Structures are given as C-alpha cells and as structure tokens.
Short mmCIF file of C-alpha atoms in Angstrom, two decimals:
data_model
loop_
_atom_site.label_atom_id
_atom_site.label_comp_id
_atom_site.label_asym_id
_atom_site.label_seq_id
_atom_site.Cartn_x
_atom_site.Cartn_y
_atom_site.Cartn_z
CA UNK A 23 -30.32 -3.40 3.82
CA UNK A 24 -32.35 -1.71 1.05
CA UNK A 25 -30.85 -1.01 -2.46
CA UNK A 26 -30.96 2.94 -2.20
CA UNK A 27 -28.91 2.42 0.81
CA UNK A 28 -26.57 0.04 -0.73
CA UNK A 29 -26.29 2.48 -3.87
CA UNK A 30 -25.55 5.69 -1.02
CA UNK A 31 -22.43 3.61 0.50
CA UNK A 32 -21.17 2.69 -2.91
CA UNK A 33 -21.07 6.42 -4.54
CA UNK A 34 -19.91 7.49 -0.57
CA UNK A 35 -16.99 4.86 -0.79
CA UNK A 36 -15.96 6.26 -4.18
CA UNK A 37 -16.31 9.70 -3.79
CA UNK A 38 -14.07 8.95 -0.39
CA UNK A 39 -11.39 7.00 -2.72
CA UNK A 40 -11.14 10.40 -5.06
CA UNK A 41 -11.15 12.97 -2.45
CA UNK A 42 -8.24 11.24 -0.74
CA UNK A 43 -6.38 10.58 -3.61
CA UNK A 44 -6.84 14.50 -4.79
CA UNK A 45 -5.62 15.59 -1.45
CA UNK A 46 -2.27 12.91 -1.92
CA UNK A 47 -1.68 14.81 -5.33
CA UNK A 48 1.63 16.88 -4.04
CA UNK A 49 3.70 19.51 -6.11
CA UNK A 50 6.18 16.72 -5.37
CA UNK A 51 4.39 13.81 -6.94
CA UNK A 52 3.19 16.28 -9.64
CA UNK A 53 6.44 16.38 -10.73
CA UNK A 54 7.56 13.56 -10.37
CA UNK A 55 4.83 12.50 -13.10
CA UNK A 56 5.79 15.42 -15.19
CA UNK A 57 8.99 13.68 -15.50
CA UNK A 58 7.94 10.20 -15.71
CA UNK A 59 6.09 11.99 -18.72
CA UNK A 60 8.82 13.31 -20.42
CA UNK A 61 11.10 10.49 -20.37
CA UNK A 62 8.20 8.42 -21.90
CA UNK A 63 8.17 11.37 -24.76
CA UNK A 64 4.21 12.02 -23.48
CA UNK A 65 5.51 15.65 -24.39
CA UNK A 66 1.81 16.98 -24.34
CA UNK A 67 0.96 15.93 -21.29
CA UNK A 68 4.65 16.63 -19.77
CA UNK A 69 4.06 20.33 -20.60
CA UNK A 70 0.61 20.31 -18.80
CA UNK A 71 1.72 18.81 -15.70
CA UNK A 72 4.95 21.37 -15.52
CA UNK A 73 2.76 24.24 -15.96
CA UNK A 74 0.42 23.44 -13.26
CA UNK A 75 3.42 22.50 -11.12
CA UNK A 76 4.59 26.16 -12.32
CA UNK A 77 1.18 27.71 -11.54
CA UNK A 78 1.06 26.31 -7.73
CA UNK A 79 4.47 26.61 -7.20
CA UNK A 80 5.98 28.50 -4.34
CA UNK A 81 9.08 29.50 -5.90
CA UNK A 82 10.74 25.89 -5.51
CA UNK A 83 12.79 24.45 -8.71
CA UNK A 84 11.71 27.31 -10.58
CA UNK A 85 14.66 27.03 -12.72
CA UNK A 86 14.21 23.09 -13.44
CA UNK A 87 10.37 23.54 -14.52
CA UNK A 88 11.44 26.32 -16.71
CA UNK A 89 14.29 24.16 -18.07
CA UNK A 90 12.14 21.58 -18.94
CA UNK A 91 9.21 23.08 -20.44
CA UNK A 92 11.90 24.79 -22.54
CA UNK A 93 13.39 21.88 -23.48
CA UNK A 94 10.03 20.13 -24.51
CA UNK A 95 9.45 23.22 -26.62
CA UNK A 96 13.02 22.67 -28.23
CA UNK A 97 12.31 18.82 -29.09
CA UNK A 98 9.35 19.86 -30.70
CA UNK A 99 10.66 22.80 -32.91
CA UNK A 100 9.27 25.89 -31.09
CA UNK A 101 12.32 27.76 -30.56
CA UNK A 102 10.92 30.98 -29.74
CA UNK A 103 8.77 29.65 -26.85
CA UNK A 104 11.96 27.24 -25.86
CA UNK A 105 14.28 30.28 -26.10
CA UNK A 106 11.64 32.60 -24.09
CA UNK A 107 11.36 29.89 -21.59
CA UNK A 108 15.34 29.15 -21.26
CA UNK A 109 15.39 33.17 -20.63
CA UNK A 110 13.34 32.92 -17.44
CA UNK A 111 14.93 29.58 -15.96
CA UNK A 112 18.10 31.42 -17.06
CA UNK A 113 16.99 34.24 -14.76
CA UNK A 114 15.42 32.30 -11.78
CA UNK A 115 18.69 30.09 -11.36
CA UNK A 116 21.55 30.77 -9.11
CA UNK A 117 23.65 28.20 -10.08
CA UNK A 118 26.12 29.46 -12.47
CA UNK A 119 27.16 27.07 -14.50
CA UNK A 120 23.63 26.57 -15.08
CA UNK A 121 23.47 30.11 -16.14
CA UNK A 122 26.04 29.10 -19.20
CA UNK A 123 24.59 25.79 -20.10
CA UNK A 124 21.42 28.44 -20.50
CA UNK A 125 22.80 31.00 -22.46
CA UNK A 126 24.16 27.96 -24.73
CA UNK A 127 20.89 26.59 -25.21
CA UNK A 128 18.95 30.19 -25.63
CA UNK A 129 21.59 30.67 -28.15
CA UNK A 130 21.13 27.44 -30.06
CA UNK A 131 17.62 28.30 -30.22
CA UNK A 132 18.34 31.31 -31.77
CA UNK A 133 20.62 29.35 -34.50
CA UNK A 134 17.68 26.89 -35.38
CA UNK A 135 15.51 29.98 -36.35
CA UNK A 136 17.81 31.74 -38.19
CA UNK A 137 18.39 34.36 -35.91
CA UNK A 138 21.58 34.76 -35.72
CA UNK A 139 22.51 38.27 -34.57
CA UNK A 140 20.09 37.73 -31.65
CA UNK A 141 22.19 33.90 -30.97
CA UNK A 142 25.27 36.26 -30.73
CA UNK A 143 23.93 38.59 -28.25
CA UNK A 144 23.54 35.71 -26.33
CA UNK A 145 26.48 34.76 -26.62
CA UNK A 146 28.73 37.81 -25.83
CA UNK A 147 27.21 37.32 -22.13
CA UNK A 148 29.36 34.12 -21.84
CA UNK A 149 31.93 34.32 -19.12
CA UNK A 150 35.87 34.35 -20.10
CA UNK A 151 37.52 30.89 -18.96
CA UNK A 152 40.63 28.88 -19.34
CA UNK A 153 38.48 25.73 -20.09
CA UNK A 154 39.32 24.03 -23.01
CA UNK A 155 36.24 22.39 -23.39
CA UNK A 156 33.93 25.30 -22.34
CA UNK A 157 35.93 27.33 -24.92
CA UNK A 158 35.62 25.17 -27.97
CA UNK A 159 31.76 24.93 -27.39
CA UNK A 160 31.76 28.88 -27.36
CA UNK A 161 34.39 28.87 -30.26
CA UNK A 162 32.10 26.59 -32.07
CA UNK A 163 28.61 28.76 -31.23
CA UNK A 164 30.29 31.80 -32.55
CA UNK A 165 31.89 30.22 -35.98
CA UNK A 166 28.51 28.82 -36.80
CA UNK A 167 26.58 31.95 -35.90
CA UNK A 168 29.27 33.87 -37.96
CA UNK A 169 28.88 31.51 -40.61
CA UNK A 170 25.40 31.64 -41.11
CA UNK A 171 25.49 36.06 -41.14
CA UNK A 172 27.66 35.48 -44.22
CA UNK A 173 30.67 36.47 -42.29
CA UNK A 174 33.44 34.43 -43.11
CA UNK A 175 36.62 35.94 -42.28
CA UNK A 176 35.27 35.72 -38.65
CA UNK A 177 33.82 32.21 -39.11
CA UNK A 178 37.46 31.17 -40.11
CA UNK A 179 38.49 32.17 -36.99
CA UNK A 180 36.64 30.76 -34.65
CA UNK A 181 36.54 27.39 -36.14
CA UNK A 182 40.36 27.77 -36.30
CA UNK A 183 40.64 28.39 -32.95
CA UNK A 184 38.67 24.73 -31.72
CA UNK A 185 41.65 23.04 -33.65
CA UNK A 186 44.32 22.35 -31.33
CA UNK A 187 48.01 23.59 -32.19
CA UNK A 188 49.08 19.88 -32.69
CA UNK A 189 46.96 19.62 -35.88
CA UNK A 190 48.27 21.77 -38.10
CA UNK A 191 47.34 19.92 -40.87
CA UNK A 192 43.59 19.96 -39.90
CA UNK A 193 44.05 23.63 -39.33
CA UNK A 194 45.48 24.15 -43.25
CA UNK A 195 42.36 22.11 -44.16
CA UNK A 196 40.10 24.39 -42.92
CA UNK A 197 42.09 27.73 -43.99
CA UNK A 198 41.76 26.24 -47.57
CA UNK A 199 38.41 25.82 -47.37
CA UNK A 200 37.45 29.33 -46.68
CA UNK A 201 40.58 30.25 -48.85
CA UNK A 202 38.48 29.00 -52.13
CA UNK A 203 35.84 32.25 -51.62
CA UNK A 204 34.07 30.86 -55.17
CA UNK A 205 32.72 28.00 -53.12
CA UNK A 206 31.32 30.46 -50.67
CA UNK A 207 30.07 33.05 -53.24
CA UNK A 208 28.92 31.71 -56.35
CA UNK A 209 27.11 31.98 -58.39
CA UNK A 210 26.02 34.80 -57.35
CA UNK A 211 22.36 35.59 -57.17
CA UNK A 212 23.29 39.23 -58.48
CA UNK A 213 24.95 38.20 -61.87
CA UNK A 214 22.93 35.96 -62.40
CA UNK A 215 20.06 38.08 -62.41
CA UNK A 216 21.48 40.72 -64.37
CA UNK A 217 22.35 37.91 -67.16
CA UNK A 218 19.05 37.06 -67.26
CA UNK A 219 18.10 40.03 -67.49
CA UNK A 220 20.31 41.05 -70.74
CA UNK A 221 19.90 37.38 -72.47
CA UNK A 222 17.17 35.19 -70.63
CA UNK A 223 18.11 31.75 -69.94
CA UNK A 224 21.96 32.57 -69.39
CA UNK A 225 21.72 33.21 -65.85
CA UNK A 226 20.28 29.85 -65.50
CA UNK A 227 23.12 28.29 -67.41
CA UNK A 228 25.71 30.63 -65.36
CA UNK A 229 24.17 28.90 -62.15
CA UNK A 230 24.42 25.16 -63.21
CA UNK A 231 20.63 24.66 -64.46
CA UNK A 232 21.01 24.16 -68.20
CA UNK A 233 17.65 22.75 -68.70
CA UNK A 234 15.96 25.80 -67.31
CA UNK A 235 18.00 28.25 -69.41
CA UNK A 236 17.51 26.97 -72.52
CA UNK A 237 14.16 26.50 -71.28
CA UNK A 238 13.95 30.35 -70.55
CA UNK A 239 15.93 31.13 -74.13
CA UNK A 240 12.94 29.09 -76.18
CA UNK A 241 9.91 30.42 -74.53
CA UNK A 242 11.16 34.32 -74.27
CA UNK A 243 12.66 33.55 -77.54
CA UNK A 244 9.28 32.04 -79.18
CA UNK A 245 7.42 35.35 -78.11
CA UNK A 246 10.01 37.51 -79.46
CA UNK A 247 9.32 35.44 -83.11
CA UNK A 248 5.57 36.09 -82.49
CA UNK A 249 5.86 39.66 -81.86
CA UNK A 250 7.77 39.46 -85.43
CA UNK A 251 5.62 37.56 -86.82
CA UNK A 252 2.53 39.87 -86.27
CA UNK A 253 4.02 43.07 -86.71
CA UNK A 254 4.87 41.73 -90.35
CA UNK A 255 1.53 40.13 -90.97
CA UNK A 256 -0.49 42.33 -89.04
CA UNK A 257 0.44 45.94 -87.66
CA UNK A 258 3.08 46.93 -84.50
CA UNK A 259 0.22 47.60 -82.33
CA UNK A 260 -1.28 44.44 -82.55
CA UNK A 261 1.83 42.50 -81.88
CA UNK A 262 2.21 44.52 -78.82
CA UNK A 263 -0.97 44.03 -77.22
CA UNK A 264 -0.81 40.19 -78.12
CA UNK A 265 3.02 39.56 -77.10
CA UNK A 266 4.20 41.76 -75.15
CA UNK A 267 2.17 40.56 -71.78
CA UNK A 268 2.76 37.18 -72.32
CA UNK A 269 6.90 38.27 -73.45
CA UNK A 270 7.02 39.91 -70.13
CA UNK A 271 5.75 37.41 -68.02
CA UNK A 272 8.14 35.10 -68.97
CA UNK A 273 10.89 37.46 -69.05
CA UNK A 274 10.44 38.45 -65.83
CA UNK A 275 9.40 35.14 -64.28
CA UNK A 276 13.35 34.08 -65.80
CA UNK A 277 15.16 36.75 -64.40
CA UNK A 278 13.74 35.70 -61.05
CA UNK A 279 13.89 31.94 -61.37
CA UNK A 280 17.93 32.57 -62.40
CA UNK A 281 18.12 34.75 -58.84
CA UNK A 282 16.58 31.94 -56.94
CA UNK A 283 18.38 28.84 -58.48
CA UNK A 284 22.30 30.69 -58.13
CA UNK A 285 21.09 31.35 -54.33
CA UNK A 286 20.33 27.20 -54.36
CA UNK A 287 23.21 26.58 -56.01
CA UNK A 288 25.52 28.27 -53.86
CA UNK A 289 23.80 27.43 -50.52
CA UNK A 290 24.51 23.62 -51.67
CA UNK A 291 27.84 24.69 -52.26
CA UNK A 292 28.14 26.56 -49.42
CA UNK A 293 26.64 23.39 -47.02
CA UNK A 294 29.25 21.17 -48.63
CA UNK A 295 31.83 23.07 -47.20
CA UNK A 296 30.17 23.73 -43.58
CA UNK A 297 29.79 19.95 -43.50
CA UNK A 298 33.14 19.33 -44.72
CA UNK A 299 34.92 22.00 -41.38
CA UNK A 300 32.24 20.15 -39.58
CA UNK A 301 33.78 16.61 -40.40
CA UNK A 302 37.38 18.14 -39.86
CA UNK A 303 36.39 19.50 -36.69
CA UNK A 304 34.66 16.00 -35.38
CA UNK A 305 37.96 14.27 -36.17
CA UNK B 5 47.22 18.71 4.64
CA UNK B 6 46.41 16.20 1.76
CA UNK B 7 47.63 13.34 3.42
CA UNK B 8 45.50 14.04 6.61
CA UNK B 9 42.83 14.12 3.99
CA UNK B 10 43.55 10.96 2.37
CA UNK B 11 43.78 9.33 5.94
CA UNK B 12 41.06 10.97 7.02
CA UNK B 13 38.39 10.50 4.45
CA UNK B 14 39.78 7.27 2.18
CA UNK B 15 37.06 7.66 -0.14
CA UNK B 16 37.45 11.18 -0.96
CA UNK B 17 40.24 10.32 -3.92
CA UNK B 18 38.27 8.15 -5.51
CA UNK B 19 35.05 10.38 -5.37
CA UNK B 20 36.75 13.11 -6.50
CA UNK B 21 38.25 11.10 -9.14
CA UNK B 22 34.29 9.84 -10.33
CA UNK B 23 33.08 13.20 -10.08
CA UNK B 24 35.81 14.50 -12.25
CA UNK B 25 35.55 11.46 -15.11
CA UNK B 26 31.56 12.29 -14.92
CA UNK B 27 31.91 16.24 -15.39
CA UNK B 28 34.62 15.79 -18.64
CA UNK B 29 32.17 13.36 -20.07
CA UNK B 30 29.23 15.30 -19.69
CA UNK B 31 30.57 18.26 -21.17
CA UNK B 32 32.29 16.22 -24.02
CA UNK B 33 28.95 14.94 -24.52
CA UNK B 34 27.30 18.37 -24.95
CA UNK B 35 30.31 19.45 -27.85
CA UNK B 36 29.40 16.29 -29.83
CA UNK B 37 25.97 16.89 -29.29
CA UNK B 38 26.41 20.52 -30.61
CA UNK B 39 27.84 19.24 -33.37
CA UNK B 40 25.00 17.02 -34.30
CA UNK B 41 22.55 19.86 -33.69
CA UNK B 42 23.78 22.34 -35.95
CA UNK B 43 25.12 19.49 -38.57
CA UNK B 44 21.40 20.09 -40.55
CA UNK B 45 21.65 23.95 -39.83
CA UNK B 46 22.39 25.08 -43.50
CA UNK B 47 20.89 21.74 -45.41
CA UNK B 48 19.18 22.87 -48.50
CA UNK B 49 16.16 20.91 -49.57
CA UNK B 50 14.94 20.04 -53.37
CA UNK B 51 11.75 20.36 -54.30
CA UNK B 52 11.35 18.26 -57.41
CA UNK B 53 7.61 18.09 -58.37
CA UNK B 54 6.67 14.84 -59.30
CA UNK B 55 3.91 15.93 -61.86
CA UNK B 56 3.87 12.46 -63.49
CA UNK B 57 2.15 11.11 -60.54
CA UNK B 58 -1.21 12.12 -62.56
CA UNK B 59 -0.78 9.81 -65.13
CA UNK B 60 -1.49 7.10 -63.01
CA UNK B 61 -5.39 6.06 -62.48
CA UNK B 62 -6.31 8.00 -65.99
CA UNK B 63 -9.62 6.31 -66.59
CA UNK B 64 -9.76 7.15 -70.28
CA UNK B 65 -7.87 8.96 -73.21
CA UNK B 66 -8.81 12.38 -72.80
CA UNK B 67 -8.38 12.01 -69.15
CA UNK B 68 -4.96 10.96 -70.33
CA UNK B 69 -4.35 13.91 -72.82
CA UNK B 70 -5.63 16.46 -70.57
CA UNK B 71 -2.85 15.31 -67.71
CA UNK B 72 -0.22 15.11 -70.40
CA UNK B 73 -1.06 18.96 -71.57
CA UNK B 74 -0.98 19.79 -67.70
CA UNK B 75 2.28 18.08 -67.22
CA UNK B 76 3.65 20.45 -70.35
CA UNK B 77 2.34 23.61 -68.86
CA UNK B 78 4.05 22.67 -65.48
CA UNK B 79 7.24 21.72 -67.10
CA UNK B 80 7.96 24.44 -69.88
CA UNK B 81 5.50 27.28 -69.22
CA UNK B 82 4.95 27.41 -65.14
CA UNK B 83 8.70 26.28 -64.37
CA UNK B 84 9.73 30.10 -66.21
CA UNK B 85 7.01 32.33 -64.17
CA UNK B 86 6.85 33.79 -60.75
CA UNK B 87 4.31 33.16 -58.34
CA UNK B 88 1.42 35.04 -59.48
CA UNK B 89 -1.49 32.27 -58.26
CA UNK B 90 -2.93 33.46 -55.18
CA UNK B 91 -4.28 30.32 -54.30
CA UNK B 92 -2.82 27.04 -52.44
CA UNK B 93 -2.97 24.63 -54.55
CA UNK B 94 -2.49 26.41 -58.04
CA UNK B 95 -4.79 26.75 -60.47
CA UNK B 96 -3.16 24.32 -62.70
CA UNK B 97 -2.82 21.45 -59.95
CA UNK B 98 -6.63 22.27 -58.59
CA UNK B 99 -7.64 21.75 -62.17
CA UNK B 100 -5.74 18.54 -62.79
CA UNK B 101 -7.12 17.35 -59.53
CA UNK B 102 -10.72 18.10 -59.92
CA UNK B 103 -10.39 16.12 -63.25
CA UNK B 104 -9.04 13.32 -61.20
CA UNK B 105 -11.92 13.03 -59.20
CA UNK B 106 -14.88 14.73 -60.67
CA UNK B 107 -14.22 13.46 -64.68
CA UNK B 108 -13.15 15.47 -67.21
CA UNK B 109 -16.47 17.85 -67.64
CA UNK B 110 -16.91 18.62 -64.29
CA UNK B 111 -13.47 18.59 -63.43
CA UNK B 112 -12.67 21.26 -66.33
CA UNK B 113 -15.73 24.00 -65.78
CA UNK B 114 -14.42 23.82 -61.90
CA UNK B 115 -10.75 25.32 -63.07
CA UNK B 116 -12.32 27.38 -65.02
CA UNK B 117 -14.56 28.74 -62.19
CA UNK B 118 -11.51 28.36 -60.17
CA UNK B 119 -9.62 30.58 -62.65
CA UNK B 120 -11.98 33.48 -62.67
CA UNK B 121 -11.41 33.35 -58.76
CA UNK B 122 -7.72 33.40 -58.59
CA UNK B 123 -7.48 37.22 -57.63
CA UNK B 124 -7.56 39.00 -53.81
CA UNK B 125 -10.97 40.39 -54.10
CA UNK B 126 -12.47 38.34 -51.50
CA UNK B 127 -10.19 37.14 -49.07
CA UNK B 128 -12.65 36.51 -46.51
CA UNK B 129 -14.32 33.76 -48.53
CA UNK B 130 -10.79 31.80 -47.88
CA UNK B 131 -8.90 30.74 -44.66
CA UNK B 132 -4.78 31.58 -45.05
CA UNK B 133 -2.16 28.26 -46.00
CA UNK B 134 -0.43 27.79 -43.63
CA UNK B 135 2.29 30.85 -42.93
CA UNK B 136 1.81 31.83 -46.41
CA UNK B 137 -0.22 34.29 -48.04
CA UNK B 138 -1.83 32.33 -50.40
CA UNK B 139 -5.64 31.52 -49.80
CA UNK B 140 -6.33 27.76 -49.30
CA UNK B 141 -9.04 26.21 -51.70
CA UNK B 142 -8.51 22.23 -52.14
CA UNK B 143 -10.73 20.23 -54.69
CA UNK B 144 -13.53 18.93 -52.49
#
C-alpha cells in the first residue's frame, strides 16, 4: 500500500468520524449542552447554543429556551433584552403559573432599570389569589415599584400589607418610618438650589457638605473682592469683563453642585430607610 | 372516597405530602430571593476622586509642583464648576497624565494643545465614552 493511498483512507476515516457525529447533533443533545453550559456559567456560549436550538426549533420548549436566554441576559445586566425575552416565553407558555413567575421576572427587570411605571404595568396583569405567599411577593413588587416613583403613601401600604396582623409591632415600625417624611424629603434639591442661588455655598451647608459651601462662599466670594478691587483701581468696565465670567462660572457651577449633593444626600437618607423596612420585613 | 384512596394508592399521602413541602419552599425561596434582588435597588455610590494618587512616581520637583497645583485646581476650583469639558478624561486629568508619562515639557504643550481642542467643532475626529456625550481622547 502506497502513501497517497494511506493518506486517502486517513482524511476518508476522519471526514467519516465528523459527518456522523454532525448528523448525532440533535435539538435534544443541543440542549442538553446549552444547559450543561449554563450551569457551568459558560453564559456566552449558553446563549449561542439556545439560539440555534431556537432557530431549528419546531415549536418544542419554546417557552424554556426563551426563559433561559432571558435569564442569561438577566445575570448579566441586560434587562431590556431579558425583559423582551421573558415577554415572548411569557407568551409562548401555557402553563399558568409560569405565566406569573413571568410577569414577576419581566417586572423585576423593569425595577433594575429604573423603569418603574412600565414594572407596574406588568404587574397589574397579576391574577387575584388567596395565597399568602403569592400575595406578599406581589405586595412586595408593588411597594418597591411605588417606592422608587417617589410615591410613598402607596409604598406604605403595600409593605404594610406583607406584615402579618400578629406583628403589630413590626407594622408600627414601618408606619414610623414613612411617618418621619424629612427622612424621605430632605434636603431638598429645590431649596437648596435656590439658597445657593441667593448666598452661594449655603445650599451646600443646608445639605450636609460644609466643606463645599464654604468652599463655594470663598471662591464666589474672592471674585466678588476682585470685581471691587478693579472697579476702584481701574474702571467698572474693566472689572466686568475680567470678573464677571469667571464670577459666573463659579456661581453657577455652586448652585448646581448644591442641587446635586441635597439629591445625594437624601437618596442616602432615603436608602437607609428602604433598607431599614427591608430588614423589618426579612424578620 | 379518601380512604379507598389511601388503600388504594399507599404512596399517594406521602407524595402529596413531598410535593407540597417542595412547592412552599420553592416559592419561599423566590420571596427571599426578591428580597436580595432589590436589597441594592436604591444604593447610592460615592465617587471620591483620589487625586493624590499623582503624587506618587514624581520623578523630580517640578514634576512634583506641577501635580500639587493640579491637585488645587481639582480640589477648590473644579469641585465648584459644572461640567463644561467635552472631553473624557478632562483637560486637567489628560494634562496631569501626559506629564506623568511624557515629562513635564512635553507633557505641558500636549494640555495645552489639548485645551485649544476641548470644544464640539469636530466630533468626528473622536469616538463617543461610553453612553456619554463626552468625546474620548486618552494620553497615548
């Protein structure tokens, strides 16, 4: 036997190996992988194999592969694509508690981008139900959706209603809570602004930030003295054209800075108490 | 009829009675889970600039003045204006940086020629940072 014809059986005996093993390659076994993937966190390649699963699909598990490529999309932040893709397994399932668990998770994708109003459309499609349970979670979905719309009255209410009647005393916890508003409110953005606008620097103090008020109060102040200084030395105009710019930079850069550390301020304040109905709540 | 049942099908009780433990515990999982989820919802973040980083590795004095009168700026002057530099990063911290690592002459005319190009005249010249509007031009 020659070496070209040793070489032809060789490649013919390998190209036989992959042609078999491309025909054993199943929707089944496709999936399978896909899952093996996942659980080993090979995201990337997870999402791959689930779309091509997807693409030669014949309308089989529709619902899982959906699920699943949603839910890599939710591990890995993308909570439009996770919430789009929760939508259509949402849609091609008949099962329905299914159906909830995917309005739940739609909505919570909705919560991690900020999009609340759209998390409580959502949620109003939620069936009624004497589950305890099932109505805490919902309870819970609306209070925080509530909560981040700035709409605390109805927050309150919700979260109120997860407590159970036999703690009452967890229940006056949390009524106290939202009962202090000034943790929930201040300082506010708007008078602090308006401070700053009127004496710069105080808005800064008003919200907590001392060292960036009297920061504020030196500079604006020091070109206020300059503008003094040359109109006496020198003439009006002059002190306007060299000042002023630099006077209203500043001034205007405070004002802003004082709007943007009272909404810090009162975010912090307003995540201590969150975590604090969130503690309550876990107890 | 539930005795028949029993008798019938002795296993049934205590299937029913997994199936039941292994429903309540899956959805009890899923409320403490929620709770985990949105615990980080409304965390607020600090951003506390560490300019005093560029102290470090200052090769000689004027390297070491020059990164003490950019830590001033940054502290007192920048810290009190808005965000007028179009660029990502700033004008100040490109100019700090290029005197880093191209020496104090080189470094300097390059934030100077950096300053003359901090408008939006020619945005095509720069890609976009990130989500942000700001052009991206890092010392090379």
């Amino acid at each position: 036997m020659n070496s070209t014809r040793k070489l032809y059986i060789l490649l013919w005996t390998i190209y036989s190996i992959f042609s078999l093993q491309v025909y054993a390659q199943t929707l089944q076994e496709s999936l399978t992988f896909a899952d093996k993937q996942f659980e080993l966190k090979n995201y990337r390649l997870a999402l791959k194999e689930y779309q091509r699963v997807l693409f030669f699909s014949t309308g089989e598990n529709l619902d899982y592969i959906y699920s699943k490529i949603a839910s890599i999309y939710f591990i890995n932040g993308y909570y439009s694509e996770a919430a789009y893709n929760f939508e259509r397994a949402y849609k091609t399932t008949g099962n329905e508690r299914l159906k909830i668990e995917f309005i739940f998770k739609k909505a919570s994708c909705y919560m991690l981008d900020k999009k609340f109003r759209m998390a409580l459309f959502e949620l109003m499609n939620l069936p009624d139900s004497t589950d305890t349970q099932y109505n805490n979670r919902k309870n819970f979905y609306f209070a925080v959706c509530h909560w981040g719309l700035e709409e605390f009255e109805k927050s309150e209410k919700y979260f109120l209603n997860i407590i159970p009647d036999n703690r009452p005393k967890d229940k006056e916890k949390i009524a106290l809570l939202f009962a202090k508003k000034r943790n929930l409110y201040r300082p506010n953005p708007k008078t602090a602004k308006i401070m700053s606008m009127i004496l710069p620097g105080s808005g800064q103090i008003y919200s907590g930030d001392i060292k960036n008020g009297l920061n504020s109060m030196i500079l604006t102040g020091g070109f206020v003295v300059l503008a003094v200084y040359m109109t006496e030395y020198y003439t009006f105009f002059d002190a306007f054209l060299t000042a002023a710019p630099w006077f209203m930079r500043y001034y205007q850069g405070g004002y802003q800075k004082a709007k943007q550390i009272a909404v810090h301020k009162r975010d912090i304040r307003r995540n201590k108490t969150y975590k604090e109905i969130l503690r309550i709540i876990q107890q | 009829m539930m005795n028949t049942i029993i008798i019938k099908y002795p296993n049934s009780l205590l299937l029913f009675f997994i199936l039941s433990v292994s429903f309540s515990s899956n959805i009890y999982a899923q409320t403490s889970e929620d709770l985990r989820l949105f615990s980080d919802l409304y965390q607020v973040h600090e951003h506390k600039n560490n300019f005093a980083r560029y102290f470090k590795n200052s090769s000689n004095e004027l390297e070491l003045i020059s990164t003490g009168l950019f830590v001033f700026y940054k502290d007192f002057f920048s810290s009190q204006d808005g965000n007028h530099c179009v660029f990502y990063p700033s004008c100040s911290i490109y100019t700090i940086e290029a005197i880093k690592k191209q020496g104090i002459v080189i470094g300097l005319m390059n934030g100077i020629d950096r300053l003359s190009r901090c408008n939006k005249l020619s945005p095509e010249n720069y890609p976009l940072y990130k989500n942000s509007n700001l052009f991206y031009d890092p010392v090379e």
